[in-house]
Amino acid sequence: APERVQTTLRGDSKVRVGERIKAAKIRGVYSEGMVAPINDFPAVITQRVGTDVSELLGCTKHDPDANLPEVLRINGGKVKPAKDRNMEFPRYTKFTHVARSAFLFDPEDAVVVTEKLHGTSARYGRVASTGFLRRLWEAARRIVDRSFRPGTFFVGSRNVDFAQTGRPQREGHTFYGTNVYVKTAEKYDLQAKVRLGEVVYGEIVGPGIQKGWEYTPTLTFWVYDVSINGRFLDDNELDDYCSARGLNRVPVLDRGRYADFDGRLDMFGTSTFPDTICEGVVIRTQKETVVAGQRALAKFVRPEYRIANDKAGGSEWH
């Protein structure tokens, strides 16, 4: 929250921590917002009840960018920032809480509900080469080696892109103790599995990723979406893709009509992983749908998780 918003909260406020506002349980009721005198914020006085005014107030979800190194290594080759390929290797869809996104769904829409994992987002893609000579060489290489994958393999965190150059790199760099994005690509052989025009989006979980939410004893990767040539796969297609490529899909909790889950997503209170508090769920249409330029995709974050995350000293802030 900006300073002008912070000043409306007392220094001993249960929801204020430095420049951030956290979830809290006050008098037995979960609170995920704040109350402030409306006269202190003239810009919102004229807004209708129910309007999202977070942008007007300058309040955003705290999501620190990964402090990634300038150069990574993968399979002996150098990977370095490549910010000019965002159109072919885009960041994942921005989506918000289902309470703000109900207009995206029709009561009769067939939807799928998956568990939302608290790890670190990662994406992997293969983008077509741009140079004529490079494409010609790739075509010739493909003739003699059918296992060869043309194009450039990309590794990305939520906000940073890296491209495989194939050149040796002597210097080592680390993140999370070791670079989990590269390590995951190598563990699942994603350079070989991800084909031209594909972008795989998923969550990396395991030891050292998020305090209190390890899920698995070793680093594992869970796919939540895949796009091929710019088109996101339908629910059944995503199942088939993960099965064919030997990849984990985030746990599917249920399928049905949107009306079956509207206002009742808190029913999914148990994680599919042992001894783990369920963060929440993601709900989306089984058939990829776009409404008013937005994907029919929303999340429900459990207040119990937010409280537990704060107590554990986790990095998830809202």
Short mmCIF file of N, CA, C and O in Angstrom, two decimals, residues 1 5 16-17 43 61 97-98 117 133 136 160 198 213 217 220 225 236 244 257 280:
data_model
loop_
_atom_site.label_atom_id
_atom_site.label_comp_id
_atom_site.label_asym_id
_atom_site.label_seq_id
_atom_site.Cartn_x
_atom_site.Cartn_y
_atom_site.Cartn_z
N ALA A 1 0.84 -1.19 0.00
CA ALA A 1 0.00 0.00 0.00
C ALA A 1 0.88 1.24 0.00
O ALA A 1 1.90 1.29 0.68
N VAL A 5 -2.00 5.68 2.02
CA VAL A 5 -2.97 4.70 2.52
C VAL A 5 -2.52 4.17 3.86
O VAL A 5 -3.32 3.98 4.79
N ARG A 16 -1.45 -4.30 9.45
CA ARG A 16 -0.35 -3.55 8.84
C ARG A 16 0.98 -4.14 9.26
O ARG A 16 1.26 -4.32 10.44
N VAL A 17 1.84 -4.43 8.27
CA VAL A 17 3.21 -4.87 8.53
C VAL A 17 4.10 -4.07 7.59
O VAL A 17 4.19 -4.37 6.39
N ALA A 43 -10.90 10.32 -4.48
CA ALA A 43 -11.03 9.63 -5.77
C ALA A 43 -12.04 8.49 -5.73
O ALA A 43 -12.58 8.10 -6.76
N LYS A 61 -1.12 -6.36 -5.04
CA LYS A 61 -0.65 -7.58 -4.39
C LYS A 61 0.87 -7.56 -4.39
O LYS A 61 1.51 -7.30 -5.40
N HIS A 97 -9.46 -13.00 -7.93
CA HIS A 97 -10.35 -13.80 -7.08
C HIS A 97 -11.71 -13.97 -7.75
O HIS A 97 -12.20 -13.09 -8.44
N VAL A 98 -12.30 -15.13 -7.53
CA VAL A 98 -13.58 -15.44 -8.16
C VAL A 98 -14.66 -14.44 -7.77
O VAL A 98 -15.61 -14.20 -8.53
N LEU A 117 -1.33 -24.40 -5.88
CA LEU A 117 -0.13 -24.74 -5.12
C LEU A 117 0.69 -23.49 -4.82
O LEU A 117 0.80 -22.58 -5.65
N LEU A 133 19.21 -18.54 -42.39
CA LEU A 133 20.25 -19.57 -42.39
C LEU A 133 20.06 -20.52 -41.22
O LEU A 133 20.28 -21.73 -41.36
N LEU A 136 17.26 -22.86 -42.05
CA LEU A 136 17.71 -23.80 -43.07
C LEU A 136 18.56 -24.90 -42.44
O LEU A 136 18.39 -26.09 -42.75
N VAL A 160 10.73 -13.15 -15.78
CA VAL A 160 12.02 -13.06 -16.46
C VAL A 160 12.17 -14.19 -17.47
O VAL A 160 11.86 -15.34 -17.18
N GLU A 198 5.10 -24.33 -28.38
CA GLU A 198 4.48 -24.70 -27.10
C GLU A 198 5.08 -23.89 -25.96
O GLU A 198 6.29 -23.66 -25.92
N TRP A 213 5.45 -24.91 3.04
CA TRP A 213 4.67 -25.55 1.97
C TRP A 213 5.62 -26.30 1.03
O TRP A 213 5.90 -25.86 -0.08
N PRO A 217 8.98 -34.25 -1.05
CA PRO A 217 10.33 -34.27 -0.44
C PRO A 217 11.44 -33.81 -1.37
O PRO A 217 12.54 -33.49 -0.92
N THR A 220 9.60 -30.80 -7.44
CA THR A 220 8.71 -31.35 -8.46
C THR A 220 8.02 -30.23 -9.21
O THR A 220 7.89 -29.11 -8.70
N ASP A 225 -1.14 -25.14 -17.03
CA ASP A 225 -1.65 -24.68 -18.32
C ASP A 225 -0.60 -24.91 -19.40
O ASP A 225 0.61 -24.93 -19.11
N ASN A 236 -9.54 -31.41 -21.17
CA ASN A 236 -9.19 -32.77 -21.57
C ASN A 236 -7.89 -32.81 -22.37
O ASN A 236 -7.10 -33.76 -22.26
N ALA A 244 1.01 -37.63 -22.12
CA ALA A 244 1.89 -37.98 -23.24
C ALA A 244 3.32 -37.53 -22.99
O ALA A 244 4.27 -38.20 -23.45
N ARG A 257 -20.79 -28.32 -13.24
CA ARG A 257 -21.30 -27.03 -13.69
C ARG A 257 -20.80 -25.93 -12.76
O ARG A 257 -20.58 -26.15 -11.57
N GLY A 280 -5.79 -22.96 -1.73
CA GLY A 280 -7.04 -22.59 -2.36
C GLY A 280 -7.21 -23.35 -3.65
O GLY A 280 -6.59 -24.41 -3.84
#
